[in-house]
């Protein structure tokens, strides 16, 4: 078990909690450091997207994992599991994961995860960035994500969410591979569903197939129409016929 939240730095406002944590890591900050903020002015999501949340209504959280252990390979899957457990400990909701690391409540995205690892002379580190919508009303989401985003709600506070994420992340960040894979599959929102993605190998080509769970390295297994299996290791998949975006 890893202890997250000591030290803890809370900022009224910053560019990005992950950028702030990375700067502190570069200056030698210890593993376990957590940076949170009421507001980010340059919040970042996966795939180069921005991450926006109204002041004080989301958990904007970045934790420093240092050194980067062998468990680091499955961190992208372990972190959303920690968030699922944290949310379910605080609110009467059920969470699922959309590969690789979105957290869904009732088919809508409640949290996103951005993990950035860096090698250094002392074993490397990872900054684990989590954006969890805690108390954002539907009409406060930007129009383009309103139909696909949601919040924890149920009167949960950002501080309670932070404490619970600290505890659950500590438990999941170094769990054995077999437990991470088994729990991910139990919460897998894509299994058996038609998914679409754009192949980046060679020319960009739109592909689709049926999601069949994950490999023990965390790749998404997809049955293709020709009977072959694809294993996706990065990037984005969309649900077939729907407009879900991460
Ligand atoms: C995603 O695209 O789904 C990942 C979103 C991650 C957002 C969080 S908010 C806290 C941390 N700081 C950032 O700039 N990004 C992450």
PDB file of C-alpha atoms and ligand atoms in Angstrom:
ATOM      1  CA  UNK A   1       0.000   0.000   0.000  1.00  0.00           C
ATOM      2  CA  UNK A   2       1.297   3.456  -0.937  1.00  0.00           C
ATOM      3  CA  UNK A   3       0.378   6.511   1.161  1.00  0.00           C
ATOM      4  CA  UNK A   4      -0.950   9.378  -0.958  1.00  0.00           C
ATOM      5  CA  UNK A   5      -1.750  12.824   0.421  1.00  0.00           C
ATOM      6  CA  UNK A   6       1.367  13.513   2.453  1.00  0.00           C
ATOM      7  CA  UNK A   7       2.430  16.175   1.625  1.00  0.00           C
ATOM      8  CA  UNK A   8      -0.724  17.774   0.238  1.00  0.00           C
ATOM      9  CA  UNK A   9      -0.711  21.149  -1.517  1.00  0.00           C
ATOM     10  CA  UNK A  10      -4.040  22.808  -2.258  1.00  0.00           C
ATOM     11  CA  UNK A  11      -4.066  25.751  -4.633  1.00  0.00           C
ATOM     12  CA  UNK A  12      -6.831  28.261  -5.116  1.00  0.00           C
ATOM     13  CA  UNK A  13      -5.931  28.351  -8.813  1.00  0.00           C
ATOM     14  CA  UNK A  14      -3.190  26.952 -11.032  1.00  0.00           C
ATOM     15  CA  UNK A  15      -2.486  26.104 -14.657  1.00  0.00           C
ATOM     16  CA  UNK A  16      -2.790  22.344 -14.221  1.00  0.00           C
ATOM     17  CA  UNK A  17      -2.364  20.335 -11.030  1.00  0.00           C
ATOM     18  CA  UNK A  18      -0.393  17.787 -13.062  1.00  0.00           C
ATOM     19  CA  UNK A  19       1.983  20.445 -14.386  1.00  0.00           C
ATOM     20  CA  UNK A  20       2.387  21.822 -10.863  1.00  0.00           C
ATOM     21  CA  UNK A  21       3.089  18.335  -9.456  1.00  0.00           C
ATOM     22  CA  UNK A  22       5.569  17.596 -12.250  1.00  0.00           C
ATOM     23  CA  UNK A  23       7.479  20.814 -11.546  1.00  0.00           C
ATOM     24  CA  UNK A  24       7.667  19.856  -7.870  1.00  0.00           C
ATOM     25  CA  UNK A  25       8.780  16.333  -8.841  1.00  0.00           C
ATOM     26  CA  UNK A  26      11.557  17.830 -10.971  1.00  0.00           C
ATOM     27  CA  UNK A  27      12.672  19.739  -7.844  1.00  0.00           C
ATOM     28  CA  UNK A  28      12.786  16.496  -5.845  1.00  0.00           C
ATOM     29  CA  UNK A  29       9.325  16.252  -4.231  1.00  0.00           C
ATOM     30  CA  UNK A  30       8.665  12.896  -2.520  1.00  0.00           C
ATOM     31  CA  UNK A  31       6.351  10.152  -3.688  1.00  0.00           C
ATOM     32  CA  UNK A  32       2.904  10.497  -2.117  1.00  0.00           C
ATOM     33  CA  UNK A  33       2.691  14.230  -2.876  1.00  0.00           C
ATOM     34  CA  UNK A  34      -0.814  15.312  -3.896  1.00  0.00           C
ATOM     35  CA  UNK A  35      -1.663  18.620  -5.560  1.00  0.00           C
ATOM     36  CA  UNK A  36      -5.290  19.763  -5.759  1.00  0.00           C
ATOM     37  CA  UNK A  37      -6.857  23.009  -6.942  1.00  0.00           C
ATOM     38  CA  UNK A  38     -10.214  24.778  -6.912  1.00  0.00           C
ATOM     39  CA  UNK A  39      -9.673  25.888 -10.505  1.00  0.00           C
ATOM     40  CA  UNK A  40      -7.330  25.054 -13.375  1.00  0.00           C
ATOM     41  CA  UNK A  41      -6.651  27.606 -16.090  1.00  0.00           C
ATOM     42  CA  UNK A  42      -4.939  25.105 -18.415  1.00  0.00           C
ATOM     43  CA  UNK A  43      -6.339  21.714 -17.384  1.00  0.00           C
ATOM     44  CA  UNK A  44      -5.280  18.941 -19.728  1.00  0.00           C
ATOM     45  CA  UNK A  45      -7.049  15.779 -20.808  1.00  0.00           C
ATOM     46  CA  UNK A  46      -5.920  12.771 -22.817  1.00  0.00           C
ATOM     47  CA  UNK A  47      -5.195  12.990 -26.531  1.00  0.00           C
ATOM     48  CA  UNK A  48      -4.212  16.662 -26.239  1.00  0.00           C
ATOM     49  CA  UNK A  49      -7.674  17.792 -25.165  1.00  0.00           C
ATOM     50  CA  UNK A  50      -8.409  20.449 -22.566  1.00  0.00           C
ATOM     51  CA  UNK A  51     -10.163  19.656 -19.268  1.00  0.00           C
ATOM     52  CA  UNK A  52     -12.488  22.300 -17.917  1.00  0.00           C
ATOM     53  CA  UNK A  53     -14.436  22.361 -14.646  1.00  0.00           C
ATOM     54  CA  UNK A  54     -16.203  25.165 -12.762  1.00  0.00           C
ATOM     55  CA  UNK A  55     -14.430  26.431  -9.646  1.00  0.00           C
ATOM     56  CA  UNK A  56     -14.723  24.211  -6.591  1.00  0.00           C
ATOM     57  CA  UNK A  57     -17.089  21.668  -8.119  1.00  0.00           C
ATOM     58  CA  UNK A  58     -14.685  18.989  -9.288  1.00  0.00           C
ATOM     59  CA  UNK A  59     -11.823  17.131  -7.711  1.00  0.00           C
ATOM     60  CA  UNK A  60      -8.778  18.315  -9.666  1.00  0.00           C
ATOM     61  CA  UNK A  61      -6.121  16.011  -8.322  1.00  0.00           C
ATOM     62  CA  UNK A  62      -2.565  15.012  -9.213  1.00  0.00           C
ATOM     63  CA  UNK A  63      -0.542  12.494  -7.220  1.00  0.00           C
ATOM     64  CA  UNK A  64       3.144  11.708  -7.499  1.00  0.00           C
ATOM     65  CA  UNK A  65       4.100   8.034  -7.675  1.00  0.00           C
ATOM     66  CA  UNK A  66       7.838   7.722  -7.079  1.00  0.00           C
ATOM     67  CA  UNK A  67       9.714   5.550  -7.754  1.00  0.00           C
ATOM     68  CA  UNK A  68       7.875   4.059 -10.687  1.00  0.00           C
ATOM     69  CA  UNK A  69       7.548   0.391  -9.784  1.00  0.00           C
ATOM     70  CA  UNK A  70       6.802  -2.581 -12.039  1.00  0.00           C
ATOM     71  CA  UNK A  71       3.128  -2.052 -11.176  1.00  0.00           C
ATOM     72  CA  UNK A  72       3.363   1.153 -13.214  1.00  0.00           C
ATOM     73  CA  UNK A  73       2.538  -0.687 -16.425  1.00  0.00           C
ATOM     74  CA  UNK A  74      -1.040  -1.291 -15.272  1.00  0.00           C
ATOM     75  CA  UNK A  75      -1.511   2.089 -13.576  1.00  0.00           C
ATOM     76  CA  UNK A  76      -3.796   3.313 -16.386  1.00  0.00           C
ATOM     77  CA  UNK A  77      -6.222   0.518 -15.450  1.00  0.00           C
ATOM     78  CA  UNK A  78      -5.663   0.544 -11.671  1.00  0.00           C
ATOM     79  CA  UNK A  79      -6.307   4.268 -11.200  1.00  0.00           C
ATOM     80  CA  UNK A  80      -9.893   4.307 -12.531  1.00  0.00           C
ATOM     81  CA  UNK A  81     -10.637   1.295 -10.313  1.00  0.00           C
ATOM     82  CA  UNK A  82      -9.537   3.339  -7.305  1.00  0.00           C
ATOM     83  CA  UNK A  83     -11.807   6.177  -8.426  1.00  0.00           C
ATOM     84  CA  UNK A  84     -14.762   3.796  -8.844  1.00  0.00           C
ATOM     85  CA  UNK A  85     -14.310   2.498  -5.313  1.00  0.00           C
ATOM     86  CA  UNK A  86     -13.915   5.984  -3.881  1.00  0.00           C
ATOM     87  CA  UNK A  87     -17.116   7.192  -5.527  1.00  0.00           C
ATOM     88  CA  UNK A  88     -19.100   4.128  -4.482  1.00  0.00           C
ATOM     89  CA  UNK A  89     -17.916   4.581  -0.883  1.00  0.00           C
ATOM     90  CA  UNK A  90     -19.431   8.074  -0.854  1.00  0.00           C
ATOM     91  CA  UNK A  91     -22.571   7.889  -2.971  1.00  0.00           C
ATOM     92  CA  UNK A  92     -25.254   5.293  -3.794  1.00  0.00           C
ATOM     93  CA  UNK A  93     -24.116   4.868  -7.400  1.00  0.00           C
ATOM     94  CA  UNK A  94     -22.492   2.116  -9.442  1.00  0.00           C
ATOM     95  CA  UNK A  95     -19.369   2.925 -11.443  1.00  0.00           C
ATOM     96  CA  UNK A  96     -17.998   1.234 -14.542  1.00  0.00           C
ATOM     97  CA  UNK A  97     -14.815   1.799 -16.509  1.00  0.00           C
ATOM     98  CA  UNK A  98     -14.543   2.566 -20.182  1.00  0.00           C
ATOM     99  CA  UNK A  99     -11.169   1.362 -21.428  1.00  0.00           C
ATOM    100  CA  UNK A 100      -8.631   2.604 -20.870  1.00  0.00           C
ATOM    101  CA  UNK A 101      -9.519   4.816 -17.925  1.00  0.00           C
ATOM    102  CA  UNK A 102     -12.762   6.750 -17.978  1.00  0.00           C
ATOM    103  CA  UNK A 103     -15.129   6.283 -15.052  1.00  0.00           C
ATOM    104  CA  UNK A 104     -18.786   6.125 -15.965  1.00  0.00           C
ATOM    105  CA  UNK A 105     -21.921   6.467 -13.891  1.00  0.00           C
ATOM    106  CA  UNK A 106     -25.081   5.429 -15.751  1.00  0.00           C
ATOM    107  CA  UNK A 107     -23.252   5.443 -19.097  1.00  0.00           C
ATOM    108  CA  UNK A 108     -21.923   8.986 -18.712  1.00  0.00           C
ATOM    109  CA  UNK A 109     -18.391  10.092 -17.904  1.00  0.00           C
ATOM    110  CA  UNK A 110     -17.839  11.204 -14.301  1.00  0.00           C
ATOM    111  CA  UNK A 111     -14.041  11.085 -14.232  1.00  0.00           C
ATOM    112  CA  UNK A 112     -11.025  11.031 -16.513  1.00  0.00           C
ATOM    113  CA  UNK A 113      -7.453   9.987 -15.809  1.00  0.00           C
ATOM    114  CA  UNK A 114      -4.229  11.313 -17.309  1.00  0.00           C
ATOM    115  CA  UNK A 115      -1.022   9.490 -16.376  1.00  0.00           C
ATOM    116  CA  UNK A 116       2.324  10.965 -17.346  1.00  0.00           C
ATOM    117  CA  UNK A 117       5.485   8.987 -16.570  1.00  0.00           C
ATOM    118  CA  UNK A 118       9.049  10.210 -16.729  1.00  0.00           C
ATOM    119  CA  UNK A 119      12.382   8.447 -16.399  1.00  0.00           C
ATOM    120  CA  UNK A 120      15.038   9.943 -14.145  1.00  0.00           C
ATOM    121  CA  UNK A 121      18.226   8.787 -12.424  1.00  0.00           C
ATOM    122  CA  UNK A 122      16.282   7.563  -9.358  1.00  0.00           C
ATOM    123  CA  UNK A 123      13.824   5.105 -10.886  1.00  0.00           C
ATOM    124  CA  UNK A 124      11.457   7.517 -12.552  1.00  0.00           C
ATOM    125  CA  UNK A 125       8.071   8.856 -11.490  1.00  0.00           C
ATOM    126  CA  UNK A 126       4.508   9.148 -12.666  1.00  0.00           C
ATOM    127  CA  UNK A 127       2.102  12.006 -12.174  1.00  0.00           C
ATOM    128  CA  UNK A 128      -1.384  10.549 -11.815  1.00  0.00           C
ATOM    129  CA  UNK A 129      -3.928  13.193 -12.819  1.00  0.00           C
ATOM    130  CA  UNK A 130      -7.580  12.662 -11.952  1.00  0.00           C
ATOM    131  CA  UNK A 131     -10.481  14.939 -12.820  1.00  0.00           C
ATOM    132  CA  UNK A 132     -13.646  13.841 -10.987  1.00  0.00           C
ATOM    133  CA  UNK A 133     -16.890  15.737 -11.485  1.00  0.00           C
ATOM    134  CA  UNK A 134     -18.270  15.961  -7.971  1.00  0.00           C
ATOM    135  CA  UNK A 135     -20.993  18.596  -7.863  1.00  0.00           C
ATOM    136  CA  UNK A 136     -21.355  19.968 -11.391  1.00  0.00           C
ATOM    137  CA  UNK A 137     -24.952  20.494 -12.496  1.00  0.00           C
ATOM    138  CA  UNK A 138     -25.876  19.218 -15.955  1.00  0.00           C
ATOM    139  CA  UNK A 139     -26.342  22.750 -17.310  1.00  0.00           C
ATOM    140  CA  UNK A 140     -22.852  23.742 -16.137  1.00  0.00           C
ATOM    141  CA  UNK A 141     -21.154  21.319 -18.542  1.00  0.00           C
ATOM    142  CA  UNK A 142     -20.135  22.745 -21.922  1.00  0.00           C
ATOM    143  CA  UNK A 143     -22.963  22.080 -24.431  1.00  0.00           C
ATOM    144  CA  UNK A 144     -20.859  19.645 -26.470  1.00  0.00           C
ATOM    145  CA  UNK A 145     -20.380  17.250 -23.518  1.00  0.00           C
ATOM    146  CA  UNK A 146     -23.676  17.812 -21.671  1.00  0.00           C
ATOM    147  CA  UNK A 147     -25.243  14.587 -22.913  1.00  0.00           C
ATOM    148  CA  UNK A 148     -22.231  12.418 -22.090  1.00  0.00           C
ATOM    149  CA  UNK A 149     -20.923  13.896 -18.817  1.00  0.00           C
ATOM    150  CA  UNK A 150     -22.195  13.515 -15.284  1.00  0.00           C
ATOM    151  CA  UNK A 151     -21.284  14.207 -11.658  1.00  0.00           C
ATOM    152  CA  UNK A 152     -21.193  12.157  -8.468  1.00  0.00           C
ATOM    153  CA  UNK A 153     -23.874  14.375  -6.851  1.00  0.00           C
ATOM    154  CA  UNK A 154     -25.663  13.126  -3.700  1.00  0.00           C
ATOM    155  CA  UNK A 155     -24.231  16.011  -1.642  1.00  0.00           C
ATOM    156  CA  UNK A 156     -20.699  14.606  -1.772  1.00  0.00           C
ATOM    157  CA  UNK A 157     -18.009  17.219  -1.100  1.00  0.00           C
ATOM    158  CA  UNK A 158     -14.790  17.667  -3.056  1.00  0.00           C
ATOM    159  CA  UNK A 159     -12.812  17.236   0.181  1.00  0.00           C
ATOM    160  CA  UNK A 160     -14.483  13.900   0.965  1.00  0.00           C
ATOM    161  CA  UNK A 161     -13.785  12.765  -2.588  1.00  0.00           C
ATOM    162  CA  UNK A 162     -10.125  13.761  -2.227  1.00  0.00           C
ATOM    163  CA  UNK A 163      -9.680  11.823   1.024  1.00  0.00           C
ATOM    164  CA  UNK A 164     -11.358   8.750  -0.383  1.00  0.00           C
ATOM    165  CA  UNK A 165      -9.307   8.886  -3.601  1.00  0.00           C
ATOM    166  CA  UNK A 166      -6.100   9.168  -1.521  1.00  0.00           C
ATOM    167  CA  UNK A 167      -7.016   6.003   0.371  1.00  0.00           C
ATOM    168  CA  UNK A 168      -8.224   3.931  -2.595  1.00  0.00           C
ATOM    169  CA  UNK A 169      -5.391   4.999  -4.870  1.00  0.00           C
ATOM    170  CA  UNK A 170      -2.936   3.854  -2.219  1.00  0.00           C
ATOM    171  CA  UNK A 171      -4.564   0.435  -2.267  1.00  0.00           C
ATOM    172  CA  UNK A 172      -4.747   0.062  -6.056  1.00  0.00           C
ATOM    173  CA  UNK A 173      -1.445   1.586  -7.214  1.00  0.00           C
ATOM    174  CA  UNK A 174       0.586  -1.514  -6.354  1.00  0.00           C
ATOM    175  CA  UNK A 175      -1.989  -4.324  -6.543  1.00  0.00           C
ATOM    176  CA  UNK A 176      -0.937  -7.549  -8.282  1.00  0.00           C
ATOM    177  CA  UNK A 177      -1.590  -7.635 -12.003  1.00  0.00           C
ATOM    178  CA  UNK A 178      -4.145 -10.473 -11.736  1.00  0.00           C
ATOM    179  CA  UNK A 179      -6.328  -8.452  -9.336  1.00  0.00           C
ATOM    180  CA  UNK A 180      -6.221  -5.335 -11.502  1.00  0.00           C
ATOM    181  CA  UNK A 181      -7.208  -7.291 -14.614  1.00  0.00           C
ATOM    182  CA  UNK A 182      -9.987  -9.207 -12.843  1.00  0.00           C
ATOM    183  CA  UNK A 183     -11.514  -6.097 -11.297  1.00  0.00           C
ATOM    184  CA  UNK A 184     -11.228  -4.141 -14.535  1.00  0.00           C
ATOM    185  CA  UNK A 185     -13.103  -6.879 -16.374  1.00  0.00           C
ATOM    186  CA  UNK A 186     -15.796  -6.908 -13.681  1.00  0.00           C
ATOM    187  CA  UNK A 187     -16.345  -3.175 -14.244  1.00  0.00           C
ATOM    188  CA  UNK A 188     -15.713  -3.143 -18.013  1.00  0.00           C
ATOM    189  CA  UNK A 189     -18.410  -1.029 -19.688  1.00  0.00           C
ATOM    190  CA  UNK A 190     -17.356  -2.028 -23.210  1.00  0.00           C
ATOM    191  CA  UNK A 191     -17.470  -5.798 -22.988  1.00  0.00           C
ATOM    192  CA  UNK A 192     -19.672  -7.317 -25.700  1.00  0.00           C
ATOM    193  CA  UNK A 193     -20.320  -3.922 -27.255  1.00  0.00           C
ATOM    194  CA  UNK A 194     -19.555  -2.717 -30.746  1.00  0.00           C
ATOM    195  CA  UNK A 195     -16.618  -0.316 -30.729  1.00  0.00           C
ATOM    196  CA  UNK A 196     -15.041   1.829 -33.426  1.00  0.00           C
ATOM    197  CA  UNK A 197     -11.577   3.298 -33.689  1.00  0.00           C
ATOM    198  CA  UNK A 198      -9.240   4.812 -36.208  1.00  0.00           C
ATOM    199  CA  UNK A 199      -6.196   2.713 -37.044  1.00  0.00           C
ATOM    200  CA  UNK A 200      -3.012   4.744 -36.963  1.00  0.00           C
ATOM    201  CA  UNK A 201      -0.913   1.924 -38.459  1.00  0.00           C
ATOM    202  CA  UNK A 202      -0.299   2.817 -42.077  1.00  0.00           C
ATOM    203  CA  UNK A 203      -3.078   4.963 -43.465  1.00  0.00           C
ATOM    204  CA  UNK A 204      -5.809   6.194 -41.130  1.00  0.00           C
ATOM    205  CA  UNK A 205      -8.645   3.744 -41.469  1.00  0.00           C
ATOM    206  CA  UNK A 206     -11.899   3.424 -39.549  1.00  0.00           C
ATOM    207  CA  UNK A 207     -12.277  -0.028 -37.956  1.00  0.00           C
ATOM    208  CA  UNK A 208     -14.902  -1.677 -35.799  1.00  0.00           C
ATOM    209  CA  UNK A 209     -15.463  -4.882 -33.847  1.00  0.00           C
ATOM    210  CA  UNK A 210     -16.826  -6.336 -30.620  1.00  0.00           C
ATOM    211  CA  UNK A 211     -14.979  -5.599 -27.370  1.00  0.00           C
ATOM    212  CA  UNK A 212     -13.952  -8.791 -25.566  1.00  0.00           C
ATOM    213  CA  UNK A 213     -12.192  -7.603 -22.431  1.00  0.00           C
ATOM    214  CA  UNK A 214      -8.492  -6.938 -21.930  1.00  0.00           C
ATOM    215  CA  UNK A 215      -5.225  -8.814 -22.205  1.00  0.00           C
ATOM    216  CA  UNK A 216      -3.006  -9.266 -19.155  1.00  0.00           C
ATOM    217  CA  UNK A 217      -0.966  -6.280 -20.382  1.00  0.00           C
ATOM    218  CA  UNK A 218      -4.078  -4.125 -20.368  1.00  0.00           C
ATOM    219  CA  UNK A 219      -4.703  -3.994 -24.117  1.00  0.00           C
ATOM    220  CA  UNK A 220      -8.296  -3.969 -25.341  1.00  0.00           C
ATOM    221  CA  UNK A 221      -9.233  -7.201 -27.139  1.00  0.00           C
ATOM    222  CA  UNK A 222     -11.597  -6.727 -30.051  1.00  0.00           C
ATOM    223  CA  UNK A 223     -13.129  -9.426 -32.265  1.00  0.00           C
ATOM    224  CA  UNK A 224     -12.967  -8.268 -35.876  1.00  0.00           C
ATOM    225  CA  UNK A 225     -15.605  -9.151 -38.503  1.00  0.00           C
ATOM    226  CA  UNK A 226     -13.090 -11.418 -40.311  1.00  0.00           C
ATOM    227  CA  UNK A 227     -12.685 -13.631 -37.199  1.00  0.00           C
ATOM    228  CA  UNK A 228      -9.280 -12.190 -36.233  1.00  0.00           C
ATOM    229  CA  UNK A 229      -8.626 -10.477 -32.915  1.00  0.00           C
ATOM    230  CA  UNK A 230      -7.199  -6.968 -32.610  1.00  0.00           C
ATOM    231  CA  UNK A 231      -5.367  -5.847 -29.460  1.00  0.00           C
ATOM    232  CA  UNK A 232      -5.457  -2.096 -28.989  1.00  0.00           C
ATOM    233  CA  UNK A 233      -2.766  -0.622 -26.812  1.00  0.00           C
ATOM    234  CA  UNK A 234      -3.400   3.073 -26.996  1.00  0.00           C
ATOM    235  CA  UNK A 235      -5.688   5.694 -28.318  1.00  0.00           C
ATOM    236  CA  UNK A 236      -9.381   5.984 -28.308  1.00  0.00           C
ATOM    237  CA  UNK A 237     -12.374   3.809 -29.011  1.00  0.00           C
ATOM    238  CA  UNK A 238     -15.928   4.955 -29.512  1.00  0.00           C
ATOM    239  CA  UNK A 239     -19.108   3.025 -29.012  1.00  0.00           C
ATOM    240  CA  UNK A 240     -20.523   1.989 -32.372  1.00  0.00           C
ATOM    241  CA  UNK A 241     -23.379   4.179 -33.590  1.00  0.00           C
ATOM    242  CA  UNK A 242     -23.031   6.610 -30.704  1.00  0.00           C
ATOM    243  CA  UNK A 243     -21.218   9.877 -30.280  1.00  0.00           C
ATOM    244  CA  UNK A 244     -19.348   9.153 -27.052  1.00  0.00           C
ATOM    245  CA  UNK A 245     -16.097  11.006 -26.677  1.00  0.00           C
ATOM    246  CA  UNK A 246     -13.643  10.612 -23.854  1.00  0.00           C
TER     247      UNK A 246
HETATM  248  C1  LIG B   1      -9.254  12.710 -19.771  1.00  0.00           C
HETATM  249  O1  LIG B   1      -9.016  13.223 -20.867  1.00  0.00           O
HETATM  250  O2  LIG B   1     -10.253  12.023 -19.586  1.00  0.00           O
HETATM  251  C2  LIG B   1      -8.313  12.922 -18.614  1.00  0.00           C
HETATM  252  C3  LIG B   1      -8.666  14.147 -17.823  1.00  0.00           C
HETATM  253  C4  LIG B   1      -7.714  14.382 -16.659  1.00  0.00           C
HETATM  254  C5  LIG B   1      -7.983  15.715 -15.997  1.00  0.00           C
HETATM  255  C6  LIG B   1      -7.196  15.894 -14.724  1.00  0.00           C
HETATM  256  S1  LIG B   1      -7.787  17.250 -13.760  1.00  0.00           S
HETATM  257  C7  LIG B   1      -6.408  17.108 -12.725  1.00  0.00           C
HETATM  258  C8  LIG B   1      -5.212  16.834 -13.606  1.00  0.00           C
HETATM  259  N1  LIG B   1      -4.672  18.071 -14.134  1.00  0.00           N
HETATM  260  C9  LIG B   1      -4.798  18.161 -15.434  1.00  0.00           C
HETATM  261  O3  LIG B   1      -4.426  19.131 -16.133  1.00  0.00           O
HETATM  262  N2  LIG B   1      -5.395  17.061 -15.933  1.00  0.00           N
HETATM  263  C10 LIG B   1      -5.695  16.120 -14.881  1.00  0.00           C
END
